[in-house]
Coordinates of C-alpha atoms and ligand atoms in Angstrom, one line a residue:
M1 CA -4.3 6.5 92.6
S2 CA -7.3 8.7 92.3
L3 CA -9.8 6.0 91.2
L4 CA -9.2 4.2 94.5
G5 CA -9.1 7.6 96.2
H6 CA -10.2 8.5 99.7
G7 CA -13.4 6.9 100.8
V8 CA -14.2 5.3 97.5
V9 CA -16.7 2.4 97.5
G10 CA -16.9 -0.4 94.9
Y11 CA -19.9 -2.3 93.7
S12 CA -19.7 -5.8 92.3
L13 CA -22.4 -5.9 89.7
Y14 CA -23.7 -9.4 88.6
L15 CA -25.0 -8.3 85.2
R16 CA -27.2 -11.3 84.4
S17 CA -29.3 -10.6 87.5
F18 CA -29.2 -6.8 87.7
A19 CA -31.9 -5.5 85.4
D20 CA -33.4 -6.8 82.2
T21 CA -34.6 -4.3 79.5
N22 CA -35.3 -6.6 76.6
G23 CA -37.6 -9.1 78.3
N24 CA -35.4 -12.1 77.8
G25 CA -35.3 -12.8 81.5
E26 CA -31.5 -12.0 81.8
G27 CA -30.0 -8.7 83.0
D28 CA -28.3 -6.6 80.3
L29 CA -26.1 -3.5 79.8
R30 CA -29.0 -1.2 79.2
G31 CA -30.5 -2.4 82.5
V32 CA -27.3 -1.1 84.2
I33 CA -27.6 2.3 82.4
D34 CA -31.2 2.6 83.6
H35 CA -30.2 1.9 87.2
L36 CA -27.0 3.9 87.6
D37 CA -28.9 6.3 89.9
H38 CA -29.3 3.4 92.4
L39 CA -25.5 3.0 92.5
R40 CA -24.9 6.7 92.7
G41 CA -27.5 7.0 95.5
L42 CA -25.6 4.4 97.5
G43 CA -22.4 6.3 97.2
V44 CA -20.6 3.9 94.8
G45 CA -17.6 5.3 93.1
L46 CA -16.4 2.2 91.2
V47 CA -18.5 -0.4 89.5
W48 CA -17.0 -3.7 88.6
I49 CA -19.2 -5.4 86.0
A50 CA -19.2 -9.2 85.7
P51 CA -18.3 -10.6 82.2
F52 CA -20.5 -9.6 79.2
Y53 CA -18.3 -11.2 76.5
P54 CA -19.6 -13.8 74.1
S55 CA -19.7 -17.1 75.9
P56 CA -21.4 -20.5 75.9
M57 CA -22.1 -19.7 79.6
V58 CA -20.7 -23.0 81.0
D59 CA -19.3 -20.9 83.8
G60 CA -21.6 -17.9 83.9
G61 CA -19.6 -15.9 81.3
Y62 CA -16.1 -16.8 82.7
D63 CA -15.7 -19.0 79.7
V64 CA -15.0 -16.4 76.9
I65 CA -15.0 -16.9 73.2
D66 CA -14.3 -13.3 72.2
H67 CA -12.6 -11.0 74.6
C68 CA -13.4 -7.9 72.6
G69 CA -17.1 -8.5 71.9
V70 CA -20.4 -8.4 73.7
D71 CA -22.7 -11.4 74.0
A72 CA -26.0 -10.5 72.2
R73 CA -28.0 -11.5 75.4
F74 CA -26.3 -8.6 77.2
G75 CA -26.3 -5.9 74.4
T76 CA -23.8 -4.4 72.1
L77 CA -20.5 -2.5 72.1
D78 CA -22.5 0.7 71.6
D79 CA -24.3 -0.1 74.9
V80 CA -20.9 -0.5 76.6
D81 CA -19.9 2.9 75.2
E82 CA -23.1 4.5 76.5
L83 CA -22.8 2.8 79.9
L84 CA -19.2 4.2 80.2
D85 CA -20.4 7.7 79.3
S86 CA -23.4 7.6 81.6
A87 CA -21.4 6.3 84.5
H88 CA -18.6 8.8 84.0
S89 CA -21.0 11.7 83.8
L90 CA -22.3 10.6 87.3
G91 CA -18.7 10.5 88.6
M92 CA -18.4 6.7 88.7
A93 CA -15.6 4.6 87.2
V94 CA -16.2 1.3 85.5
V95 CA -14.0 -1.8 85.7
V96 CA -14.5 -4.8 83.5
D97 CA -13.5 -8.4 84.1
L98 CA -10.4 -9.6 82.4
I99 CA -10.4 -13.4 82.2
A100 CA -6.9 -14.4 81.4
N101 CA -6.2 -17.7 83.1
H102 CA -8.3 -19.6 80.6
T103 CA -10.7 -19.2 77.7
S104 CA -13.7 -21.2 76.6
N105 CA -13.0 -24.4 74.8
Q106 CA -15.1 -22.9 72.0
H107 CA -12.7 -19.9 71.6
P108 CA -11.2 -19.9 68.1
W109 CA -7.7 -20.1 69.7
F110 CA -8.6 -23.4 71.4
I111 CA -10.4 -24.9 68.4
A112 CA -7.2 -24.3 66.5
A113 CA -5.0 -25.5 69.3
R114 CA -6.7 -28.8 69.7
A115 CA -6.7 -29.4 65.9
S116 CA -3.1 -30.7 65.8
R117 CA 0.2 -30.4 67.6
S118 CA 1.7 -28.5 64.7
N119 CA -1.0 -25.8 64.6
P120 CA 0.6 -22.5 65.5
W121 CA -2.1 -22.0 68.3
H122 CA -1.4 -25.3 69.9
D123 CA 1.2 -23.9 72.3
H124 CA -1.0 -21.1 73.4
Y125 CA -2.5 -23.5 75.9
V126 CA -0.9 -25.8 78.5
W127 CA -0.5 -29.4 77.0
A128 CA 1.4 -32.4 78.4
D129 CA 1.9 -36.0 77.4
P130 CA 0.2 -38.6 79.4
S131 CA 2.2 -40.0 82.4
D132 CA 3.7 -43.5 82.0
D133 CA 0.5 -45.2 83.0
G134 CA -1.5 -43.2 80.5
G135 CA -3.1 -41.0 83.2
P136 CA -2.8 -37.2 83.8
P137 CA 0.7 -35.7 83.6
N138 CA 0.7 -34.6 87.3
N139 CA -1.4 -34.5 90.4
W140 CA -3.0 -31.0 89.9
V141 CA -6.7 -30.8 90.7
S142 CA -9.3 -28.3 89.4
Y143 CA -10.9 -25.7 91.7
F144 CA -14.2 -27.2 90.7
G145 CA -13.1 -30.7 91.7
G146 CA -11.5 -33.7 90.0
P147 CA -8.3 -33.7 88.0
A148 CA -7.2 -30.5 86.3
W149 CA -6.4 -32.4 83.1
T150 CA -8.5 -33.7 80.2
Y151 CA -7.2 -36.0 77.5
E152 CA -7.7 -34.7 73.9
P153 CA -7.5 -37.7 71.5
S154 CA -7.0 -35.6 68.4
V155 CA -3.5 -34.6 69.6
G156 CA -2.8 -37.5 72.1
Q157 CA -2.1 -35.1 74.9
Y158 CA -3.8 -33.8 78.1
Y159 CA -4.7 -30.1 78.4
L160 CA -4.8 -28.2 81.7
H161 CA -7.9 -26.6 83.1
L162 CA -7.9 -25.2 86.7
F163 CA -11.7 -24.8 86.3
H164 CA -14.2 -26.7 84.1
A165 CA -12.9 -28.9 81.3
E166 CA -14.6 -26.4 79.0
Q167 CA -12.1 -23.7 80.3
P168 CA -8.7 -24.6 79.0
D169 CA -5.8 -22.7 80.7
L170 CA -3.7 -20.4 78.5
N171 CA 0.1 -20.9 78.4
W172 CA 1.4 -17.6 79.9
R173 CA 5.0 -18.6 79.1
H174 CA 4.1 -18.0 75.4
A175 CA 5.0 -14.5 74.2
E176 CA 2.1 -14.4 71.7
V177 CA -0.4 -15.0 74.5
R178 CA 1.1 -12.0 76.3
R179 CA 0.8 -9.9 73.1
E180 CA -2.8 -10.9 72.5
Y181 CA -3.8 -9.7 76.0
E182 CA -2.0 -6.4 75.7
R183 CA -4.1 -5.9 72.6
I184 CA -7.3 -6.8 74.6
L185 CA -6.3 -4.4 77.4
R186 CA -5.9 -1.6 74.9
F187 CA -9.1 -2.4 73.1
W188 CA -11.1 -1.7 76.3
L189 CA -8.9 1.1 77.6
D190 CA -9.3 2.9 74.2
R191 CA -13.1 2.6 74.7
G192 CA -12.8 4.3 78.1
V193 CA -13.0 1.6 80.7
D194 CA -11.3 2.6 83.9
G195 CA -9.6 -0.7 84.7
F196 CA -9.8 -4.4 85.0
R197 CA -10.8 -6.9 87.7
V198 CA -8.3 -9.7 86.9
D199 CA -10.0 -13.0 87.3
V200 CA -7.9 -15.7 89.1
A201 CA -4.9 -13.4 89.5
Q202 CA -3.1 -16.0 91.5
G203 CA -3.2 -18.3 88.4
L204 CA -1.8 -17.4 84.9
V205 CA 1.8 -18.7 84.9
K206 CA 2.3 -22.3 85.8
D207 CA 5.4 -24.2 86.8
E208 CA 7.8 -24.4 83.8
H209 CA 8.2 -28.2 84.2
L210 CA 4.6 -28.9 85.3
R211 CA 5.8 -30.6 88.4
S212 CA 3.3 -32.1 90.8
N213 CA 2.2 -30.2 93.9
P214 CA 3.3 -31.5 97.3
Q215 CA 0.3 -33.4 98.8
T216 CA -0.4 -32.8 102.4
R217 CA -3.1 -35.3 103.1
S218 CA -4.7 -38.2 101.3
L219 CA -7.7 -37.7 99.0
D220 CA -10.9 -39.4 99.6
P221 CA -13.1 -40.0 96.6
G222 CA -16.0 -38.5 98.5
D223 CA -14.2 -35.2 99.3
D224 CA -15.9 -32.1 98.1
R225 CA -14.1 -29.8 95.7
I226 CA -12.7 -27.6 98.5
R227 CA -11.3 -30.5 100.5
Q228 CA -9.8 -31.8 97.3
W229 CA -8.1 -28.5 96.6
Q230 CA -6.9 -28.2 100.2
A231 CA -5.2 -31.6 100.1
F232 CA -2.2 -30.0 98.3
E233 CA 0.3 -27.2 98.7
H234 CA -0.3 -25.1 95.6
D235 CA 3.3 -24.3 94.9
R236 CA 3.4 -25.2 91.2
D237 CA 0.0 -24.6 89.7
I238 CA -0.6 -21.1 91.0
L239 CA 1.4 -18.1 92.4
Q240 CA 4.4 -18.4 90.2
P241 CA 6.7 -15.3 90.5
E242 CA 6.5 -14.6 86.8
T243 CA 2.8 -13.7 87.1
R244 CA 3.9 -10.5 88.7
D245 CA 5.9 -9.6 85.6
I246 CA 2.7 -9.8 83.6
F247 CA 0.9 -7.5 86.0
R248 CA 3.8 -5.0 85.9
R249 CA 3.5 -4.9 82.2
W250 CA -0.3 -4.5 82.3
K251 CA 0.1 -1.8 85.0
Q252 CA 2.4 0.2 82.7
I253 CA -0.3 0.0 80.0
C254 CA -3.0 1.0 82.5
D255 CA -0.9 3.9 83.7
E256 CA -1.0 5.3 80.2
Y257 CA -4.7 5.7 80.6
G258 CA -4.9 6.4 84.3
A259 CA -6.6 3.0 84.8
I260 CA -6.4 0.5 87.6
L261 CA -5.8 -3.2 88.0
I262 CA -7.8 -5.1 90.6
G263 CA -6.9 -8.7 91.2
E264 CA -9.1 -11.5 92.5
V265 CA -6.5 -13.1 94.6
S266 CA -8.0 -16.4 95.8
V267 CA -5.5 -17.6 98.4
D268 CA -6.1 -18.2 102.1
D269 CA -2.5 -17.3 103.1
P270 CA -2.2 -13.5 103.8
E271 CA 1.5 -13.5 103.0
R272 CA 0.9 -15.0 99.6
F273 CA -1.9 -12.5 99.1
A274 CA 0.4 -9.6 100.0
R275 CA 3.1 -10.9 97.6
L276 CA 0.9 -10.2 94.6
L277 CA 0.2 -6.6 95.5
G278 CA 2.2 -3.4 95.1
D279 CA 5.6 -3.3 93.4
G280 CA 4.3 -2.3 90.1
G281 CA 1.7 -5.0 90.0
L282 CA -1.9 -4.9 91.1
D283 CA -3.3 -1.7 92.6
L284 CA -5.7 -3.7 94.7
G285 CA -6.3 -7.3 95.6
L286 CA -9.7 -8.7 96.5
W287 CA -9.1 -10.6 99.8
L288 CA -11.7 -13.4 100.0
E289 CA -11.0 -15.0 103.4
P290 CA -13.6 -13.0 105.4
M291 CA -16.2 -14.9 103.4
H292 CA -14.9 -18.2 104.6
V293 CA -15.1 -17.8 108.4
P294 CA -18.1 -18.1 110.8
W295 CA -19.5 -15.3 113.0
S296 CA -16.6 -15.4 115.5
A297 CA -14.7 -12.5 117.0
H298 CA -11.5 -14.5 117.0
E299 CA -11.8 -15.7 113.4
L300 CA -12.9 -12.4 112.0
R301 CA -10.1 -10.6 113.9
R302 CA -7.7 -13.0 112.2
V303 CA -8.9 -12.6 108.7
L304 CA -9.4 -8.9 108.9
G305 CA -6.1 -8.2 110.7
A306 CA -3.6 -10.3 108.8
P307 CA -3.7 -8.6 105.3
V308 CA -3.7 -5.1 106.9
Q309 CA -0.6 -6.0 108.8
L310 CA 1.2 -7.5 105.7
T311 CA 0.4 -5.1 102.9
T312 CA 2.7 -2.2 102.5
N313 CA 0.3 -0.1 100.5
H314 CA -2.6 0.0 102.8
N315 CA -5.2 1.1 100.3
S316 CA -4.6 -2.0 98.3
I317 CA -7.0 -4.4 100.0
G318 CA -10.4 -5.0 98.5
W319 CA -13.0 -6.2 101.1
Q320 CA -16.2 -8.1 100.4
V321 CA -18.8 -9.6 102.7
S322 CA -20.3 -11.6 99.8
S323 CA -19.6 -12.3 96.2
L324 CA -20.8 -13.9 93.0
D325 CA -19.1 -17.1 94.2
E326 CA -20.0 -17.4 97.9
P327 CA -23.1 -17.9 99.9
R328 CA -24.5 -14.5 100.9
A329 CA -23.3 -13.1 104.2
V330 CA -26.9 -12.8 105.6
S331 CA -27.4 -16.5 105.2
R332 CA -23.8 -17.5 106.2
F333 CA -24.4 -15.7 109.5
G334 CA -27.7 -17.4 110.4
G335 CA -30.2 -15.8 108.0
G336 CA -33.1 -13.5 108.8
E337 CA -32.8 -10.3 110.9
R338 CA -29.9 -11.8 112.9
G339 CA -28.0 -12.6 109.6
R340 CA -28.7 -9.1 108.4
R341 CA -27.5 -7.5 111.6
R342 CA -24.3 -9.5 111.5
A343 CA -23.6 -8.9 107.8
L344 CA -24.0 -5.1 108.3
A345 CA -21.7 -5.2 111.3
L346 CA -19.0 -6.9 109.2
S347 CA -19.5 -4.4 106.4
T348 CA -19.1 -1.6 109.0
L349 CA -15.7 -3.0 110.1
M350 CA -14.6 -3.3 106.5
A351 CA -15.8 0.2 105.6
F352 CA -13.3 1.7 108.1
L353 CA -10.3 -0.6 107.6
P354 CA -7.6 0.5 105.1
G355 CA -8.7 -0.5 101.6
V356 CA -11.8 -0.4 99.5
P357 CA -15.1 -2.1 100.4
F358 CA -17.1 -3.7 97.5
I359 CA -20.8 -4.1 98.0
Y360 CA -22.0 -7.3 96.2
Q361 CA -25.2 -6.6 94.3
G362 CA -28.2 -7.3 96.6
D363 CA -26.3 -7.1 99.8
E364 CA -27.4 -3.5 100.2
L365 CA -30.9 -5.0 100.3
G366 CA -30.0 -7.6 102.9
L367 CA -30.9 -10.4 100.5
E368 CA -30.6 -13.9 101.6
Q369 CA -29.2 -16.8 99.6
G370 CA -31.8 -18.1 97.2
R371 CA -32.9 -21.8 97.5
I372 CA -33.0 -23.0 93.9
D373 CA -34.9 -26.2 93.1
P374 CA -32.7 -28.8 91.5
G375 CA -34.6 -28.5 88.2
D376 CA -34.0 -24.7 88.1
R377 CA -30.3 -24.9 88.8
V378 CA -27.9 -23.4 86.2
D379 CA -24.5 -23.4 87.8
R380 CA -22.6 -26.7 87.7
V381 CA -20.5 -25.8 90.7
G382 CA -21.6 -26.1 94.3
G383 CA -23.3 -28.4 96.7
E384 CA -26.7 -28.0 98.3
P385 CA -29.2 -25.8 96.5
S386 CA -28.8 -23.1 99.1
A387 CA -25.0 -23.3 99.1
G388 CA -24.3 -23.4 95.3
R389 CA -23.4 -20.3 93.4
D390 CA -26.9 -19.9 91.9
G391 CA -28.2 -19.0 95.3
C392 CA -26.2 -15.8 95.5
R393 CA -26.9 -14.9 91.9
T394 CA -30.7 -14.5 92.0
P395 CA -32.3 -11.4 90.3
M396 CA -32.5 -8.0 91.9
P397 CA -35.9 -7.0 93.1
W398 CA -36.4 -3.3 92.1
N399 CA -40.0 -2.6 93.0
T400 CA -43.3 -4.1 94.1
G401 CA -44.7 -4.4 90.5
P402 CA -44.8 -7.5 88.3
M403 CA -41.6 -9.5 88.3
A404 CA -40.4 -7.1 91.0
G405 CA -39.4 -4.7 88.2
F406 CA -36.5 -7.0 87.2
T407 CA -37.9 -7.8 83.8
G408 CA -40.8 -6.9 81.6
G409 CA -40.9 -10.5 80.4
S410 CA -42.6 -13.4 82.1
Q411 CA -39.6 -15.6 82.8
M412 CA -36.2 -15.3 84.4
W413 CA -33.0 -17.2 84.0
L414 CA -33.1 -17.9 87.8
P415 CA -36.0 -17.5 90.3
F416 CA -35.9 -14.7 92.9
S417 CA -34.8 -15.5 96.4
A418 CA -37.7 -16.1 98.7
D419 CA -37.3 -12.8 100.5
A420 CA -36.9 -10.7 97.3
P421 CA -40.5 -9.5 97.0
S422 CA -40.4 -7.8 100.4
R423 CA -36.9 -6.4 100.0
S424 CA -37.0 -4.4 96.8
V425 CA -35.2 -1.2 96.3
A426 CA -38.5 0.8 96.2
S427 CA -40.0 -0.8 99.3
Q428 CA -36.9 -0.1 101.4
T429 CA -36.2 3.4 100.2
G430 CA -37.1 6.0 102.9
Q431 CA -37.4 3.3 105.6
T432 CA -34.7 4.4 108.0
A433 CA -34.3 1.0 109.6
S434 CA -34.1 -0.9 106.3
S435 CA -30.9 -2.6 105.0
L436 CA -30.8 -0.2 102.1
E437 CA -31.0 3.0 104.1
R438 CA -28.5 1.6 106.6
H439 CA -26.1 0.8 103.8
R440 CA -26.6 4.3 102.4
S441 CA -25.8 5.8 105.8
L442 CA -22.8 3.5 106.3
L443 CA -21.3 4.5 103.0
A444 CA -22.0 8.2 103.7
A445 CA -20.2 7.9 107.0
R446 CA -17.3 6.3 105.2
R447 CA -17.1 9.1 102.7
H448 CA -17.1 11.7 105.5
H449 CA -15.0 10.1 108.1
C450 CA -12.8 7.5 106.4
P451 CA -9.3 8.0 107.8
D452 CA -6.3 8.6 105.6
P453 CA -5.1 5.2 104.1
N454 CA -1.9 5.3 106.1
T455 CA -3.6 5.8 109.5
A456 CA -2.6 2.8 111.5
V457 CA -5.1 0.2 112.7
E458 CA -4.9 -0.5 116.5
W459 CA -7.0 -3.5 117.3
L460 CA -8.7 -3.2 120.6
D461 CA -7.7 -6.7 121.7
D462 CA -7.9 -5.8 125.4
L463 CA -11.7 -5.4 125.1
M464 CA -14.1 -8.1 126.3
P465 CA -13.7 -11.3 124.1
S466 CA -17.2 -10.8 122.8
L467 CA -16.3 -7.4 121.3
L468 CA -14.4 -6.9 118.1
G469 CA -13.1 -3.5 117.3
F470 CA -10.2 -1.2 116.3
R471 CA -9.2 2.4 116.5
R472 CA -7.9 4.3 113.5
G473 CA -6.9 7.9 114.3
E474 CA -9.9 9.6 115.7
L475 CA -12.3 6.8 114.9
T476 CA -13.3 3.8 117.0
V477 CA -15.2 1.0 115.4
I478 CA -16.8 -1.6 117.7
V479 CA -19.1 -4.6 117.2
N480 CA -20.8 -6.6 119.8
M481 CA -20.2 -10.2 118.7
A482 CA -22.1 -11.8 121.6
D483 CA -25.6 -13.1 121.4
E484 CA -26.7 -10.8 124.2
P485 CA -26.5 -7.1 124.8
T486 CA -23.5 -5.5 126.4
T487 CA -22.5 -2.1 127.6
I488 CA -19.3 -0.2 126.8
A489 CA -18.0 3.2 127.9
L490 CA -17.4 5.5 124.9
S491 CA -16.8 9.2 124.3
G492 CA -17.2 11.2 121.2
K493 CA -19.8 11.4 118.5
I494 CA -21.5 8.4 116.9
V495 CA -21.0 8.8 113.2
F496 CA -22.6 5.4 112.3
D497 CA -24.8 3.1 114.3
S498 CA -25.8 -0.1 112.5
Q499 CA -29.1 -0.5 114.5
G500 CA -29.8 3.1 115.4
S501 CA -30.3 2.4 119.0
A502 CA -27.0 2.8 120.8
G503 CA -27.8 6.0 122.4
P504 CA -27.7 9.7 121.7
D505 CA -25.5 10.5 118.7
V506 CA -23.5 13.0 120.7
L507 CA -22.2 11.0 123.6
T508 CA -20.3 13.7 125.5
T509 CA -18.9 17.1 124.8
S510 CA -15.3 16.2 125.7
D511 CA -13.0 13.2 125.7
T512 CA -12.7 13.3 129.4
D513 CA -16.4 12.3 129.9
V514 CA -17.7 9.0 128.8
N515 CA -21.2 7.6 128.2
L516 CA -22.3 4.1 128.7
V517 CA -23.4 2.8 125.4
H518 CA -25.7 -0.2 125.1
L519 CA -24.9 -2.5 122.2
S520 CA -27.4 -5.1 121.1
E521 CA -26.4 -8.4 119.5
A522 CA -24.3 -7.7 116.4
Q523 CA -24.6 -4.0 116.7
A524 CA -21.8 -1.9 115.3
V525 CA -20.9 1.7 116.2
V526 CA -18.4 4.1 114.7
V527 CA -17.4 6.8 117.1
R528 CA -15.4 9.9 116.3
S529 CA -13.4 11.3 119.2
W530 CA -13.6 15.0 120.0
R531 CA -9.8 15.2 119.8
S532 CA -8.3 16.9 116.8
S533 CA -5.0 15.2 117.1
H534 CA -4.2 11.5 116.8
S535 CA -2.2 11.4 120.0
G536 CA -3.3 9.8 123.1
P537 CA -6.2 7.4 123.8
A538 CA -9.3 8.3 121.9
G539 CA -12.8 7.0 121.7
Y540 CA -13.1 4.3 124.3
E541 CA -12.2 3.9 127.9
Ligands
BGC601 C1 -15.0 -16.1 89.2 C2 -15.8 -17.3 89.2 C3 -15.3 -18.2 88.0 C4 -13.8 -18.5 88.1 C5 -13.2 -19.0 86.9 C6 -13.6 -16.7 89.6 O1 -12.8 -15.8 90.0 O2 -15.4 -15.2 90.2 O3 -17.2 -17.0 89.0 O4 -16.0 -19.4 88.0 O5 -13.1 -17.3 88.4 O6 -13.2 -18.1 85.9

C-alpha cells in the first residue's frame, strides 16, 4: 500500500486548534492550507484531520449531524477541495475521520428514529425495551461513564450510546445503515480524500441479542469512567466478528480509489487489536496502549512489543505518543525538560518499529498539557483540569506575535497551554536543540534509514534493565530509561541522537571496534552498523 509506504509519517491534526483564519477563535480548513508547509517541513506524508462535519460539538465534532457537509465554523466544501489539491501537490495524502459507531442525537436520522417505533428510521439505531424492573436492558456502560442506555419516553424504549447520551449508536445489523455509509465513503473518495480514520473501529456491530457483558468486579459509585469500563469483559458491546465484514466491504470500495482505512482500535489486549487488522479489513490500526503506561522500561517493552509480535502485516500498526484524547506525553512523563526528553525517546523507539508513527499536533513543539480553569473548560469528559481532554487540545503557537499567530481575533475557544508562548514554531525553527528541530531530524532519519517493514525486531532484553532497545537489521535503537547517565559500547554510525551529546556521529570505522557511548537520562540513539548484510550481531556489544 503506497500511501503507507516506506518511512511514511502521519500527523494527527486537531483542526479546531491548528490555525484560525477567520478570526472566530477556532481553527479552520483554510488555516490548514496556510500551514501545510509546516507539515511538509516536518516530513509528514499523511495528514489525518479531525472531524469538520456539521455538529452541535457536544463531543468536539465526533457528534455528527451531516456526514457529507462542513460545519460553517471550519469552512466550506470548496475549502476541503482546495486543501486536498494543495496537500496532494506537496506530496501529502489526507485522511478524514469517519464516525460510524454513532451520530449526533440532532442528526435527521435520529430525530426521525425517536419520533415513533413505526418510523422507517427507528431501526437504524439500537433500541431495547426496559428490563423487568423498568431499568436499562442490560449492564453495558458508556466509555464516558454511567449506563450506556437512555430512556426515550416518546417510544417507551431505551437507546444505546457507548459515548454521550447525545451520541446514539447506529444499528450496524441494518442493511440500510451499511448502504448509507457506502454512499458517504464514495462521497469523500470522489472528492479526492485518500482514506479514512475509522473512529471507534472496535465498536459498530453489537451482540445480536444485546446480552449483558460478563462483570469481573463490582462497581463502586465513585469509580471514574475508566474503572467503570474496566469492571467488565467487553465481549458483547464491542469487537463482534461481523464488524470485520463491514471493513472488508469498505476496503473493497477504498481499493477502487487507492485509498486506505485506518482504524482507531481502542482495546488494551494486543490479540484483540491484531484480530481487527489485515485479512481484507483495516490497513492500519492505531494502537493506543503506549499512552496508558508510565515511564518504565518493563511497561514500555510490553506495550511496544506485543502488537509487533502479533500482527502478521508488520506495517499495520499506527503508533502515537499522544493524541486528542490523552494527556500529552511530555506531561505524562513528568513535564518540563525531563518530560520532553522522555517523550522524544519514546517517539524514537516508535519511529523505527514496524508501522507508521503519527505525530499529534503540538508534540513536535514539545507542548505540555494545558491547565484549563474550570470556567474555561469545554469538554465534558475527563477529570482534573490538567488531565481532561481540553488540556491536550490547546491552540498551536505559530509565532511570537499577537495570539501567537493562532488567530487574528482577540479570543480563542480554549486558552493556550502555559508553555505555548515560548514554544512556537517560529521560535524553535533553526534552534538545533529545540523539540521542533529534533523532531525534524528524527523524521528525516526515519525516512533515510527505516528498515523494510518485514525486517524482524529483536529486542535487546539482555541489556541492563534500565536500557530499552531493539535491533532491526542494521539499526540498533537504544534508550536510557534510568534517571542517571550510563555508558554502553556501540559500533557504527549514529543516525539519530535525541539529545545530540552521545559522542561523535561516526563511532568506529568497522564493526569490530566499539566506542563507549554516554547516554544521559532518557537519551535515545539510533545506530547504523557498518555491516551491509543482516547476518550476525550488529550495532552493540
Ligand atoms: C475520538 C474521541 C471521541 C470518541 C467518540 C474517539 O475515538 O478520538 O475524541 O470522543 O471517539 O466518537
